[in-house]
Coordinates of C-alpha atoms and ligand atoms in Angstrom, one line a residue:
M51 CA 2.0 -3.5 103.8
A52 CA -0.6 -1.7 105.9
R53 CA -3.7 -3.8 106.6
P54 CA -6.7 -2.8 104.4
V55 CA -9.5 -1.0 106.0
I56 CA -13.2 -1.7 106.6
L57 CA -15.0 1.7 107.2
S58 CA -18.4 1.8 108.7
V59 CA -20.4 5.0 108.7
D60 CA -23.5 5.8 110.7
D61 CA -24.7 9.0 112.5
D62 CA -26.4 7.0 115.3
P63 CA -23.6 6.3 117.8
Q64 CA -25.3 3.3 119.2
V65 CA -25.7 1.6 115.9
L66 CA -22.2 2.6 114.9
G67 CA -20.8 1.1 118.1
A68 CA -22.7 -2.1 117.5
I69 CA -21.6 -2.6 113.9
E70 CA -18.0 -1.7 114.8
R71 CA -18.0 -4.3 117.6
D72 CA -19.3 -7.0 115.3
L73 CA -16.9 -6.2 112.5
R74 CA -13.9 -6.2 114.9
Q75 CA -14.8 -9.5 116.3
H76 CA -14.7 -11.2 113.0
Y77 CA -12.2 -9.2 110.8
K78 CA -9.7 -7.6 113.1
S79 CA -6.8 -10.0 112.3
E80 CA -6.9 -9.1 108.6
Y81 CA -8.5 -5.7 108.4
R82 CA -8.3 -2.4 110.3
V83 CA -11.9 -1.7 111.3
L84 CA -12.6 2.1 111.4
K85 CA -15.7 4.1 112.0
A86 CA -17.1 7.5 111.1
G87 CA -20.0 9.3 112.7
S88 CA -20.9 11.5 109.8
P89 CA -20.5 11.5 106.0
Q90 CA -17.9 14.3 106.2
E91 CA -15.9 12.4 108.6
A92 CA -16.0 9.4 106.3
I93 CA -15.0 11.5 103.3
D94 CA -12.0 12.9 105.3
A95 CA -11.0 9.5 106.3
A96 CA -11.2 8.2 102.8
R97 CA -9.0 11.0 101.6
Q98 CA -6.4 10.6 104.3
L99 CA -6.2 6.8 103.7
K100 CA -5.8 7.5 99.9
E101 CA -3.0 9.9 100.7
R102 CA -1.3 7.3 102.9
G103 CA -1.7 4.7 100.2
T104 CA -3.9 2.5 102.4
A105 CA -6.7 0.5 100.6
I106 CA -10.3 0.6 101.8
A107 CA -11.6 -2.9 101.2
L108 CA -15.2 -2.2 102.2
F109 CA -17.6 0.7 103.1
L110 CA -20.5 -0.2 105.2
V111 CA -22.7 2.9 105.2
D112 CA -26.1 3.8 106.7
Q113 CA -28.5 5.0 104.1
R114 CA -30.4 7.6 106.3
M115 CA -28.1 10.4 107.5
P116 CA -29.1 14.0 107.7
E117 CA -26.2 15.6 105.8
M118 CA -26.1 13.2 102.9
T119 CA -27.7 9.8 102.1
G120 CA -25.6 6.7 102.2
T121 CA -25.9 6.4 98.4
Q122 CA -24.6 9.9 97.9
L123 CA -21.7 9.3 100.3
L124 CA -20.8 6.1 98.4
A125 CA -20.9 8.0 95.1
E126 CA -18.4 10.5 96.6
V127 CA -15.9 8.0 98.1
R128 CA -15.9 5.7 95.2
K129 CA -14.1 8.4 93.2
L130 CA -11.2 8.0 95.6
H131 CA -11.4 4.3 96.2
P132 CA -13.0 2.8 93.0
E133 CA -12.1 -0.8 93.9
S134 CA -13.7 -0.9 97.4
R135 CA -16.8 -3.0 98.0
K136 CA -19.9 -0.9 98.9
V137 CA -22.7 -2.0 101.3
L138 CA -25.6 0.0 102.5
L139 CA -27.3 -0.5 105.8
T140 CA -31.0 0.1 105.3
A141 CA -34.3 0.1 107.1
Y142 CA -37.2 -1.7 105.5
A143 CA -38.5 1.6 104.2
D144 CA -35.2 2.3 102.3
T145 CA -35.1 -0.8 100.2
E146 CA -36.3 1.0 97.1
A147 CA -33.5 3.6 97.4
A148 CA -31.0 0.7 97.9
I149 CA -32.2 -1.1 94.8
A150 CA -31.8 2.0 92.8
S151 CA -28.3 2.4 94.1
I152 CA -27.3 -1.0 92.7
N153 CA -27.2 0.5 89.2
E154 CA -26.5 4.1 90.1
I155 CA -23.3 3.6 92.1
G156 CA -22.6 0.0 91.6
L157 CA -23.7 -1.0 95.1
D158 CA -22.5 -4.5 96.0
H159 CA -25.1 -5.3 98.6
Y160 CA -27.7 -3.8 101.0
L161 CA -28.2 -5.1 104.6
M162 CA -31.4 -4.8 106.6
K163 CA -31.1 -3.6 110.1
P164 CA -30.9 -5.3 112.5
W165 CA -28.3 -7.8 111.3
D166 CA -28.5 -10.2 114.3
P167 CA -27.2 -12.8 114.5
P168 CA -24.1 -11.6 112.6
E169 CA -22.9 -15.1 112.0
Q170 CA -25.9 -15.6 109.7
K171 CA -26.9 -12.2 108.5
L172 CA -23.6 -10.2 108.3
Y173 CA -20.4 -12.2 108.1
P174 CA -21.3 -14.6 105.2
I175 CA -22.2 -11.6 103.0
L176 CA -19.2 -9.6 103.9
D177 CA -16.9 -12.6 103.7
D178 CA -18.0 -13.1 100.1
L179 CA -17.5 -9.5 99.2
L180 CA -14.1 -9.3 100.8
S181 CA -12.8 -12.4 99.2
E182 CA -13.9 -11.1 95.9
W183 CA -12.2 -7.7 96.7
K184 CA -9.0 -9.5 97.6
S185 CA -8.9 -11.4 94.4
R186 CA -9.3 -8.3 92.2
A187 CA -7.8 -5.4 94.2
H188 CA -4.5 -3.9 93.2
L189 CA -3.2 -3.4 96.7
P190 CA -1.6 0.1 97.0
Y191 CA 2.1 0.4 97.5
D192 CA 2.7 1.7 101.0
G193 CA 6.1 3.3 100.4
I194 CA 6.8 6.7 98.8
R195 CA 4.5 7.5 95.9
I196 CA 5.1 10.2 93.3
A197 CA 2.1 11.4 91.5
G198 CA 3.0 13.4 88.4
A199 CA 2.7 13.9 84.7
R200 CA 4.7 11.6 82.5
L201 CA 6.1 14.3 80.3
S202 CA 6.9 16.9 83.0
P203 CA 10.5 18.0 83.6
Q204 CA 9.7 18.5 87.4
S205 CA 8.4 15.0 87.7
H206 CA 11.4 13.7 85.8
A207 CA 13.8 15.5 88.2
V208 CA 12.1 14.2 91.3
R209 CA 12.2 10.6 90.0
E210 CA 15.9 10.9 89.0
F211 CA 16.8 12.4 92.4
L212 CA 15.2 9.5 94.3
S213 CA 16.4 6.8 92.0
H214 CA 20.0 8.1 92.1
N215 CA 19.8 8.1 95.9
Q216 CA 18.5 4.5 95.8
V217 CA 15.2 5.5 97.4
P218 CA 12.4 3.2 96.2
Y219 CA 9.1 4.8 95.1
Q220 CA 6.0 4.1 93.1
W221 CA 5.3 6.2 90.1
I222 CA 1.6 7.3 89.5
D223 CA 0.8 8.9 86.1
V224 CA -2.0 11.3 87.0
D225 CA -3.2 11.2 83.4
Q226 CA -3.9 7.5 83.8
D227 CA -5.3 7.5 87.4
A228 CA -8.7 9.1 87.9
S229 CA -8.8 8.5 91.7
M230 CA -5.4 10.3 92.1
R231 CA -6.7 13.2 90.0
E232 CA -9.7 13.4 92.3
L233 CA -7.5 13.4 95.3
L234 CA -5.2 16.2 93.9
S235 CA -8.1 18.3 92.8
A236 CA -9.3 18.7 96.4
F237 CA -5.9 19.9 97.5
P238 CA -5.9 23.4 99.1
G239 CA -5.7 26.0 96.3
G240 CA -7.2 23.8 93.7
A241 CA -5.0 21.6 91.5
A242 CA -1.8 20.6 93.3
K243 CA 1.6 21.6 91.9
L244 CA 3.0 18.5 90.3
P245 CA 4.7 16.3 91.2
V246 CA 3.2 15.5 94.6
V247 CA 5.3 13.1 96.7
F248 CA 3.3 11.1 99.2
F249 CA 5.0 9.6 102.2
P250 CA 4.0 6.6 104.3
D251 CA 3.5 8.8 107.4
G252 CA 0.5 10.5 105.6
T253 CA 2.3 13.7 104.7
H254 CA 3.1 15.0 101.2
L255 CA 5.3 17.6 99.4
S256 CA 4.3 19.4 96.3
A257 CA 7.0 20.0 93.6
P258 CA 9.7 19.7 96.3
S259 CA 13.3 20.9 96.0
N260 CA 16.1 18.2 96.2
L261 CA 17.0 19.5 99.6
K262 CA 13.4 19.3 101.0
L263 CA 13.0 15.8 99.5
A264 CA 16.4 14.6 100.9
E265 CA 15.5 15.9 104.4
K266 CA 12.1 14.2 104.3
V267 CA 13.4 10.8 103.2
G268 CA 16.1 10.9 105.9
L269 CA 19.2 11.5 103.8
Q270 CA 21.9 13.5 105.7
T271 CA 21.9 17.1 104.4
Q272 CA 23.7 18.9 107.2
A273 CA 27.2 18.6 108.6
T274 CA 27.2 17.4 112.3
G275 CA 30.7 18.6 113.2
N276 CA 31.9 22.2 113.7
F277 CA 35.2 21.6 112.0
Y278 CA 36.8 19.0 109.7
D279 CA 40.3 18.1 108.5
L280 CA 39.0 17.7 105.0
I281 CA 35.9 18.7 102.9
V282 CA 35.4 16.7 99.7
V283 CA 33.3 18.6 97.2
G284 CA 31.5 16.2 94.8
G285 CA 30.4 12.6 95.4
G286 CA 31.5 11.0 92.1
P287 CA 34.0 8.1 92.0
A288 CA 36.9 10.5 92.7
G289 CA 35.2 12.1 95.8
L290 CA 33.9 8.8 97.1
A291 CA 37.4 7.1 96.8
N292 CA 38.9 10.1 98.5
A293 CA 36.4 9.9 101.3
V294 CA 36.9 6.2 101.8
Y295 CA 40.7 6.6 102.2
A296 CA 40.5 9.8 104.2
A297 CA 38.0 8.3 106.7
S298 CA 39.8 5.0 106.9
E299 CA 43.0 6.9 107.8
G300 CA 41.3 8.7 110.7
M301 CA 40.6 12.1 109.2
R302 CA 37.5 14.1 110.2
I303 CA 35.9 14.4 106.8
V304 CA 32.6 15.5 105.2
L305 CA 31.7 15.0 101.6
V306 CA 29.2 17.5 100.1
E307 CA 27.2 16.4 97.0
Q308 CA 24.7 18.5 95.2
S309 CA 22.6 15.7 93.9
A310 CA 23.3 12.0 94.7
P311 CA 26.5 10.0 95.3
G312 CA 27.8 8.4 92.1
G313 CA 28.4 11.4 89.8
Q314 CA 28.5 10.6 86.1
A315 CA 29.4 7.0 86.8
G316 CA 26.2 6.7 88.9
T317 CA 24.1 7.3 85.8
S318 CA 25.8 4.6 83.7
S319 CA 23.7 1.6 83.0
R320 CA 26.8 -0.7 83.0
I321 CA 30.5 0.0 83.6
E322 CA 32.3 -2.9 82.1
N323 CA 36.0 -1.8 82.3
Y324 CA 36.3 -1.3 86.0
L325 CA 38.8 -3.6 87.6
G326 CA 37.4 -6.6 89.5
F327 CA 33.9 -6.7 87.9
P328 CA 34.3 -9.1 84.9
N329 CA 30.5 -8.9 84.2
G330 CA 30.4 -5.2 84.7
I331 CA 28.6 -3.2 87.4
T332 CA 25.8 -0.7 87.2
G333 CA 26.8 2.9 88.1
A334 CA 24.0 2.8 90.8
D335 CA 25.5 -0.3 92.4
L336 CA 29.0 1.1 92.4
A337 CA 27.8 4.4 93.9
Q338 CA 25.8 2.5 96.6
R339 CA 28.7 0.3 97.6
A340 CA 31.2 3.2 97.7
S341 CA 28.9 5.4 99.8
S342 CA 28.3 2.7 102.4
Q343 CA 32.0 2.0 102.5
A344 CA 32.8 5.6 103.1
R345 CA 30.1 5.9 105.8
R346 CA 31.3 2.7 107.5
F347 CA 34.7 4.4 108.0
G348 CA 33.0 7.4 109.6
A349 CA 32.8 9.8 106.6
E350 CA 29.8 12.1 106.6
L351 CA 28.0 12.3 103.2
L352 CA 25.8 15.3 102.7
T353 CA 23.3 15.0 99.8
A354 CA 21.4 17.7 97.9
Q355 CA 23.8 20.4 99.0
E356 CA 25.5 22.5 96.4
V357 CA 28.8 24.2 97.2
V358 CA 28.7 27.7 95.8
G359 CA 32.1 29.1 97.0
I360 CA 35.4 28.4 98.8
R361 CA 37.1 31.0 100.9
R362 CA 40.7 31.1 102.3
E363 CA 41.1 32.3 105.8
D364 CA 44.5 30.9 106.7
P365 CA 45.0 28.3 108.0
Y366 CA 41.3 27.5 107.3
R367 CA 39.5 26.8 104.1
I368 CA 35.8 27.6 104.3
V369 CA 33.2 26.0 102.0
R370 CA 29.9 27.9 101.4
L371 CA 26.7 26.1 100.6
A372 CA 23.8 27.2 98.5
D373 CA 21.6 27.4 101.7
G374 CA 24.0 30.0 103.1
K375 CA 25.7 27.7 105.6
E376 CA 29.5 27.4 105.8
I377 CA 31.7 24.5 106.8
P378 CA 35.3 25.1 107.9
A379 CA 38.2 22.7 107.5
Y380 CA 42.0 22.6 107.1
A381 CA 41.8 21.3 103.5
V382 CA 39.4 21.0 100.6
I383 CA 39.4 18.7 97.6
L384 CA 37.4 19.5 94.6
T385 CA 36.1 16.4 92.8
T386 CA 33.2 18.1 91.1
G387 CA 33.6 16.4 87.7
M388 CA 31.8 17.5 84.6
E389 CA 28.3 17.8 83.3
V390 CA 26.9 17.2 79.8
R391 CA 27.0 19.9 77.2
T392 CA 23.7 21.1 75.9
L393 CA 22.6 21.0 72.3
D394 CA 21.7 24.5 71.1
V395 CA 19.3 24.0 68.2
P396 CA 15.9 25.7 67.5
G397 CA 12.9 24.2 69.3
I398 CA 14.9 22.3 71.9
E399 CA 14.6 24.5 75.0
P400 CA 10.9 24.0 75.8
L401 CA 11.1 20.2 75.1
V402 CA 13.8 19.5 77.7
G403 CA 12.3 16.9 80.0
L404 CA 9.4 16.5 77.5
G405 CA 11.2 13.9 75.3
V406 CA 14.6 15.6 75.2
Y407 CA 17.0 14.4 77.9
Y408 CA 20.6 15.1 78.7
G409 CA 22.8 12.1 79.7
A410 CA 21.5 8.7 80.7
A411 CA 18.0 9.3 82.0
L412 CA 17.6 5.7 82.9
S413 CA 14.4 6.2 84.8
E414 CA 12.7 7.2 81.5
A415 CA 13.2 3.8 80.0
M416 CA 9.8 2.5 80.8
T417 CA 8.1 5.7 79.6
Y418 CA 9.4 5.0 76.1
R419 CA 8.9 1.3 76.0
G420 CA 8.0 0.2 72.5
T421 CA 8.6 3.6 70.9
D422 CA 11.3 4.9 68.6
I423 CA 14.0 7.0 70.2
C424 CA 17.4 8.4 69.2
I425 CA 20.7 8.9 70.9
V426 CA 22.8 11.9 69.9
G427 CA 26.6 11.4 70.2
G428 CA 29.2 8.9 69.2
A429 CA 31.4 8.3 72.3
N430 CA 31.2 5.5 75.0
S431 CA 28.4 7.0 77.0
A432 CA 26.2 7.3 73.9
G433 CA 27.0 3.6 73.1
Q434 CA 26.1 2.5 76.6
G435 CA 22.9 4.5 76.4
A436 CA 21.9 3.0 73.1
L437 CA 22.4 -0.5 74.3
F438 CA 20.5 0.2 77.5
F439 CA 17.5 1.8 75.7
S440 CA 17.5 -0.9 73.0
R441 CA 16.1 -3.3 75.7
Y442 CA 13.0 -1.1 76.0
A443 CA 12.5 1.0 72.8
R444 CA 11.3 -0.5 69.6
R445 CA 14.1 1.2 67.6
V446 CA 17.1 3.2 68.7
T447 CA 18.9 5.4 66.2
I448 CA 22.4 6.7 67.0
I449 CA 23.0 10.1 65.5
A450 CA 26.8 10.8 65.2
R451 CA 28.8 13.6 63.5
A452 CA 31.8 11.4 62.9
A453 CA 32.2 9.0 59.9
G454 CA 31.9 6.0 62.2
L455 CA 31.6 5.1 65.8
S456 CA 35.3 4.1 66.1
P457 CA 37.6 5.3 67.4
S458 CA 35.6 7.6 69.7
M459 CA 33.8 4.5 71.1
S460 CA 35.4 1.5 72.7
H461 CA 35.7 -1.5 70.4
Y462 CA 33.6 -3.8 72.5
L463 CA 30.7 -1.3 72.5
V464 CA 30.9 -0.9 68.7
E465 CA 30.7 -4.7 68.3
R466 CA 27.7 -5.0 70.6
I467 CA 25.9 -2.2 68.8
N468 CA 26.5 -3.8 65.4
A469 CA 25.1 -7.0 66.8
T470 CA 21.9 -5.4 68.2
E471 CA 19.1 -5.7 65.7
N472 CA 17.0 -2.7 66.8
I473 CA 19.9 -0.2 66.8
D474 CA 20.6 1.9 63.7
V475 CA 23.6 4.2 63.3
I476 CA 23.5 7.3 61.1
T477 CA 26.9 9.0 60.7
R478 CA 28.0 12.3 59.3
V479 CA 24.8 14.0 60.4
E480 CA 23.9 16.7 62.9
V481 CA 20.7 17.7 64.6
V482 CA 19.6 21.1 63.2
K483 CA 16.1 21.5 64.7
V484 CA 13.5 19.7 66.9
S485 CA 9.8 20.1 67.0
G486 CA 6.7 18.8 68.9
N487 CA 3.5 20.0 70.3
G488 CA 4.0 19.8 74.1
R489 CA 6.4 16.9 73.7
L490 CA 9.2 15.9 71.3
E491 CA 7.8 14.5 68.0
R492 CA 10.3 15.2 65.3
V493 CA 14.1 15.6 64.9
F494 CA 15.5 17.4 61.8
L495 CA 18.9 16.2 60.6
R496 CA 21.4 17.5 58.0
N497 CA 24.1 15.5 56.3
L498 CA 27.4 17.2 57.0
D499 CA 28.8 16.3 53.5
T500 CA 25.9 16.8 51.2
G501 CA 23.7 19.2 53.2
E502 CA 20.8 16.9 52.5
E503 CA 18.1 17.2 55.1
R504 CA 15.8 14.5 56.6
T505 CA 13.5 14.1 59.6
L506 CA 13.0 11.4 62.1
D507 CA 9.6 10.9 63.9
I508 CA 10.7 10.1 67.4
S509 CA 9.3 10.1 70.9
A510 CA 12.6 10.8 72.8
M511 CA 16.1 12.0 72.2
F512 CA 18.9 11.3 74.7
I513 CA 21.9 13.6 74.2
Y514 CA 25.5 12.7 75.0
I515 CA 27.7 15.3 73.3
G516 CA 30.5 16.0 75.7
T517 CA 30.9 17.8 78.9
A518 CA 31.9 20.9 80.7
P519 CA 33.7 21.0 84.1
H520 CA 31.9 22.1 87.3
T521 CA 34.3 24.9 88.4
Q522 CA 32.2 28.1 88.2
M523 CA 32.2 28.4 92.0
V524 CA 36.0 28.6 92.1
A525 CA 36.5 30.7 89.0
D526 CA 37.9 33.6 91.0
L527 CA 40.0 31.4 93.3
L528 CA 41.8 28.7 91.3
E529 CA 43.8 28.6 88.1
R530 CA 41.9 26.9 85.3
N531 CA 42.7 26.1 81.7
D532 CA 40.9 27.6 78.7
K533 CA 38.1 25.0 79.0
G534 CA 37.6 25.7 82.7
F535 CA 39.4 22.5 84.1
I536 CA 41.4 23.0 87.2
L537 CA 45.2 23.1 87.0
T538 CA 47.2 21.3 89.7
G539 CA 50.8 20.5 90.7
P540 CA 53.3 20.7 87.9
D541 CA 50.6 21.9 85.4
L542 CA 50.2 25.3 87.2
P543 CA 51.5 28.2 85.1
R544 CA 54.7 29.6 86.5
V545 CA 56.1 33.1 86.9
N546 CA 59.8 33.3 87.9
G547 CA 59.9 29.6 88.5
K548 CA 57.0 29.6 90.9
P549 CA 53.2 29.1 90.4
R550 CA 51.5 32.4 89.9
G551 CA 50.7 34.0 93.4
W552 CA 52.4 31.1 95.2
T553 CA 54.1 32.3 98.5
L554 CA 55.3 29.1 100.1
D555 CA 58.9 27.8 99.9
R556 CA 57.8 24.4 98.8
D557 CA 56.3 23.5 95.4
P558 CA 52.6 22.5 95.2
F559 CA 52.0 18.9 96.0
L560 CA 50.5 16.5 93.4
F561 CA 46.8 17.4 93.0
E562 CA 47.3 20.7 94.8
T563 CA 45.9 23.8 93.1
N564 CA 47.4 27.3 93.3
V565 CA 45.8 27.7 96.7
P566 CA 47.7 25.6 99.3
G567 CA 45.4 23.1 101.0
V568 CA 42.9 23.1 98.1
F569 CA 43.2 20.1 95.9
A570 CA 41.5 18.8 92.8
A571 CA 41.1 15.2 91.4
G572 CA 39.1 13.3 88.8
D573 CA 37.4 14.6 85.7
V574 CA 37.4 18.2 87.0
R575 CA 41.3 18.3 86.9
A576 CA 43.0 19.4 83.7
G577 CA 44.7 16.5 82.1
A578 CA 42.7 13.8 83.9
N579 CA 42.0 10.5 82.1
R580 CA 38.2 10.6 82.2
R581 CA 37.4 7.1 83.3
V582 CA 36.0 5.6 86.5
A583 CA 39.2 3.8 87.5
A584 CA 41.3 7.0 86.8
A585 CA 38.9 9.1 89.0
V586 CA 39.1 6.5 91.8
G587 CA 42.8 6.4 91.4
E588 CA 43.2 10.1 91.6
G589 CA 40.8 10.5 94.5
S590 CA 42.8 7.8 96.4
A591 CA 46.2 9.0 95.5
A592 CA 45.4 12.6 96.5
I593 CA 45.2 11.5 100.1
Y594 CA 49.0 11.2 100.2
S595 CA 49.3 14.9 99.3
I596 CA 46.6 15.9 101.7
H597 CA 48.4 14.1 104.6
K598 CA 51.6 16.0 103.7
Y599 CA 49.7 19.3 103.7
L600 CA 47.9 18.6 107.0
E601 CA 51.4 18.0 108.6
T602 CA 52.1 21.7 107.8
V603 CA 49.1 23.3 109.5
Ligands
LIG979 C1 26.7 7.8 81.0 C2 28.1 7.7 81.3 C3 28.7 6.4 81.2 C4 30.1 6.2 81.5 N1 30.6 5.0 81.5 C5 31.9 4.8 81.8 C6 32.5 3.5 81.7 O1 31.8 2.5 81.4 N2 33.8 3.4 82.1 C7 34.6 4.4 82.5 O2 35.7 4.2 82.9 N3 34.1 5.6 82.6 C8 32.8 5.9 82.2 N4 32.2 7.2 82.2 C9 33.1 8.2 82.7 C10 33.1 8.3 84.3 O3 31.8 8.1 84.8 C11 33.8 9.5 84.8 O4 35.1 9.6 84.3 C12 33.8 9.6 86.3 O5 32.5 9.5 86.8 C13 34.5 10.8 86.8 O6 34.4 10.8 88.2 P1 34.5 12.2 89.1 O7 34.3 11.8 90.5 O8 35.8 12.8 88.7 O9 33.4 13.2 88.6 P2 31.8 13.0 88.4 O10 31.5 11.6 88.2 O11 31.4 14.0 87.4 O12 31.2 13.4 89.8 C14 31.2 14.7 90.2 C15 30.2 15.0 91.3 O13 30.3 16.3 91.8 C16 29.0 16.8 92.1 N5 29.1 18.3 92.1 C17 29.4 19.1 91.0 N6 29.4 20.4 91.4 C18 29.1 20.4 92.7 C19 28.9 21.4 93.6 N7 29.1 22.7 93.3 N8 28.6 21.1 94.9 C20 28.4 19.8 95.3 N9 28.6 18.8 94.4 C21 28.9 19.1 93.1 C22 28.2 16.3 90.9 O14 26.8 16.3 91.2 C23 28.8 14.9 90.8 O15 28.1 13.9 91.6 C24 30.9 7.4 81.9 C25 30.3 8.6 82.0 C26 28.9 8.8 81.7 C27 28.3 10.2 81.8

């Protein structure tokens, strides 16, 4: 935590030098003593310190300055630092103004010049004020701070990106923090574009892209090598397992992830059926462990980089990134998994991020503490979401189309849900409409058997209604099934005994697609068993085929 500041302001350099010397002598071990030679310099310093998240414990300000009186200056800076103690330095003739300021701006004290000896006339007064400040002040957090609006999709996206990448931050709701609103209103061009992310080095980014944010917080976003044996596309369990095995066996490998390592599993509040973790493990923890394991073996992990295409230039396979850069390698494995399906009902589009969320938006749990929320879906991810949010929300309602939660949900989850007092389950219903003025307020349901309609007054809806594969970027290159999942090995459609377009003498290896040297594993592969352990298993097992392929190039 940065030391809090004592800021003295006087336009007379001699007086300023003297007060600074006395303040340093007594307070320098606990406070940073700074000085400003004019009101404007003081306002700039106050603003910069606010941006950095450094607290100003005390302002010691001369009353008589040509640009602005001390009282006026204190009225300005208190908008940015409302908790600071405020002391005026006055001459005898200014005492009336100083007394008026006590009520006007909540002045804490006025000191008569000269203050000699400071041991009697300065330190005892300031010691009292500072100890009072210490006991009341909420010391600012000196890590990354995100200032945004609670119900803003952009603010939500930035929070999700940082939390999935395990980057700690402090959230500041601008609607609740007047001093932050004051700071943002003075940003060039008027009101800043939210969210604004403040960094400990005093810089900030307004409404940043994932890539900008990743670069700023020091995540690796660019490949360091010119060429790789293997490029892994997607950093879910399958990709991370593949990276661990590839790197541990000496391959030059880079993994490219569009968001944060962990994939769908990384968003899970608790994975309870993964081997070796009898008490379960959070998706975030699993992702963090797997990423550090892969890095330890020498794998490069790029974050916030989307792969938009793959090209074949024999014997090379070239991966194209959204920022236009290309990475060449001998082999590529697609472990891009799936994403949640969207719910297409009237009213929903403008409310996404404003109470409507897809998947497990765990970072929103605190936002909806003590309110009523609903979960749409009846499979395992919906069940886990309901149990997670039941720890925060007043009431959680699961909305499912099926007649019951079994068999689409694991037995252990159904039992837990039944035993959780603040979870209700409504079955044989579908969402037909949502509404709200600037944020979700109401969900309209229809009974699938009777057609009867009802409404739920709700503050948030978390949707878990199935998934679609991430394969658009290889739609023209690879064979896919009718749902878009990638076909591999023996599943590839055959013409005259050979996979369509296949020119080699050998058959495709296990996990190999219709393009030699391009592999697929995990949820993105047609026929995969969509579980964490299965994805890890496929990602690991595919290394055997990749080795065999690399022997041929
Ligand atoms: C909320 C939830 C809870 C779950 N709980 C469990 C559980 O308890 N037990 C269990 O066994 N399974 C569970 N699952 C299922 C399990 O998480 C998945 O089966 C598993 O994550 C699949 O791993 P994967 O690596 O194949 O794909 P994913 O996890 O989907 O990872 C794919 C990754 O690829 C990235 N990507 C996609 N396209 C691109 C691109 N173009 N460029 C770069 N990167 C890209 C994505 O951002 C993602 O990180 C759960 C799923 C969810 C959503």
